[in-house]
XYZ file of C-alpha atoms in Angstrom:
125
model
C 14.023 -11.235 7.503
C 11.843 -9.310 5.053
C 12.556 -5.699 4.026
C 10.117 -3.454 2.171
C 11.219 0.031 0.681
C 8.902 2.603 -0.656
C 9.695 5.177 -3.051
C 7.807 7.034 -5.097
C 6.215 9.510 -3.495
C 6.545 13.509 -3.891
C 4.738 16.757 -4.164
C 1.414 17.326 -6.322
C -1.438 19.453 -6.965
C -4.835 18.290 -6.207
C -5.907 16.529 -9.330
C -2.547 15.181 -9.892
C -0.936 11.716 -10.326
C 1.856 9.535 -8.386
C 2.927 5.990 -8.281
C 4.300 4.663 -5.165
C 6.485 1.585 -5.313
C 7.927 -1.039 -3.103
C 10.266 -3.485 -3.115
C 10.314 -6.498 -1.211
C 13.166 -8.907 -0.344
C 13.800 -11.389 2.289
C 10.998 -14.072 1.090
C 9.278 -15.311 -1.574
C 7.012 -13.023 -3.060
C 4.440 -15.559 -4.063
C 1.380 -16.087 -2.133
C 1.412 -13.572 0.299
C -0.361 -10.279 0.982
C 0.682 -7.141 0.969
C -1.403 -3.500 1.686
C -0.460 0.103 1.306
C -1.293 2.102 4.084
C -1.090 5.772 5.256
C -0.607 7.952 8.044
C -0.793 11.725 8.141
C 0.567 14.043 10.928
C -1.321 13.234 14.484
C -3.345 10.574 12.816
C -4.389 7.209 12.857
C -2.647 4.782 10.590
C -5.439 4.012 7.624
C -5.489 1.374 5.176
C -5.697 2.233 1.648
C -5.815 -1.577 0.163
C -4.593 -5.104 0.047
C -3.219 -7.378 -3.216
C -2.731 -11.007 -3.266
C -0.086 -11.875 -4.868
C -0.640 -15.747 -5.511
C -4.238 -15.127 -6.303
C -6.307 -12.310 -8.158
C -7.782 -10.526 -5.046
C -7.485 -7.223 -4.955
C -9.274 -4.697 -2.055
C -9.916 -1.128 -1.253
C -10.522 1.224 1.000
C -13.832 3.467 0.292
C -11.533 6.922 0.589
C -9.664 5.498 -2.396
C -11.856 3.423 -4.945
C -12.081 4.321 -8.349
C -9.021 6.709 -7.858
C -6.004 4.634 -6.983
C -4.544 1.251 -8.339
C -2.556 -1.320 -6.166
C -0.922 -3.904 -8.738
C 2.444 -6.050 -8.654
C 5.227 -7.496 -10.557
C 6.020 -10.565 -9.293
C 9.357 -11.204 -11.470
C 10.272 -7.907 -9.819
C 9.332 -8.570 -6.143
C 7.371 -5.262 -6.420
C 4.331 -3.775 -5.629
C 2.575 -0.495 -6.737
C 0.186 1.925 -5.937
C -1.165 4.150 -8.860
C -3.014 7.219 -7.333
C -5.086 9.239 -9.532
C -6.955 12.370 -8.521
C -5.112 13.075 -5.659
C -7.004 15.387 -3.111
C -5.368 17.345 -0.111
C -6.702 14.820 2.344
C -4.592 12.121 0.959
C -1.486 14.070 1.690
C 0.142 11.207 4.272
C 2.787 9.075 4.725
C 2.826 5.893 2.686
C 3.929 2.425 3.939
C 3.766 -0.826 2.389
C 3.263 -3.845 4.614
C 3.129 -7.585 4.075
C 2.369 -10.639 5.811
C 3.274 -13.983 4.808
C 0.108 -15.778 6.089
C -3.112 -14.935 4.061
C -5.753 -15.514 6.282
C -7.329 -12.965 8.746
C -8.752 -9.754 8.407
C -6.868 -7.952 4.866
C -7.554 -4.636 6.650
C -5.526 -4.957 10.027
C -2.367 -3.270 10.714
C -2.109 -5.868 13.346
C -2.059 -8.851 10.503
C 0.800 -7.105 8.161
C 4.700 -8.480 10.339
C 6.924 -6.602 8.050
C 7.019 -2.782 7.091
C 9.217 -0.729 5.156
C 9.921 3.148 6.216
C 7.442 4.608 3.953
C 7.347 7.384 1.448
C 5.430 11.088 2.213
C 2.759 12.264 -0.385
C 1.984 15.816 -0.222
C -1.262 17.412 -2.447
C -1.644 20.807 -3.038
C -5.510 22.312 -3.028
């Protein structure tokens, strides 16, 4: 089976910086597609964005563009989220997700099988 575990996250002021990481074992890393996704106390789960990792494809949510950075090693079996000008409202709980198949909608919590336990972000205003 696939495992995915987040780390990275931590305790900010708004403005700040963090980089979220997750590892992935259990399958080939190649040509599948993993998101980042967050979930903040009595809230629904929202997506943040989606990488390709067999083909240059990257996408974002709107709440996030021009601020955060998903990216991968694939050597490393590792993907990353680089979030820049953090604001309270991003204060969540991070989870990476992937699915093997790359077809469907990249958005969907409902097309990602596999999810690790997810890391907490907290931003201070």
């Amino acid at each position: 089976q696939v495992q995915l575990v987040e780390s990275g996250g931590g305790s900010v002021q708004a403005g700040g910086s963090l980089r979220l990481s997750c590892v992935a074992s259990g399958s080939t890393f190649s040509n599948v597609r993993m998101a980042w996704f967050r979930q903040g106390p009595g809230t629904e789960r929202e997506w943040v964005a989606t990488l390709y990792t067999g083909v240059d494809i990257i996408r974002y949510g709107d709440s996030v563009k021009g601020r955060f950075t998903i990216s991968r090693d694939n050597a490393k079996n590792t993907l990353y989220l680089q979030m820049n000008s953090l604001k309270p409202e991003d204060s969540a709980m991070y989870y990476c997700a992937l699915n093997l198949a790359v077809s469907g909608n990249y958005h969907k919590e409902e097309n990602f099988k596999y999810w690790g336990q997810g890391t907490q972000v907290t931003v201070s205003s």
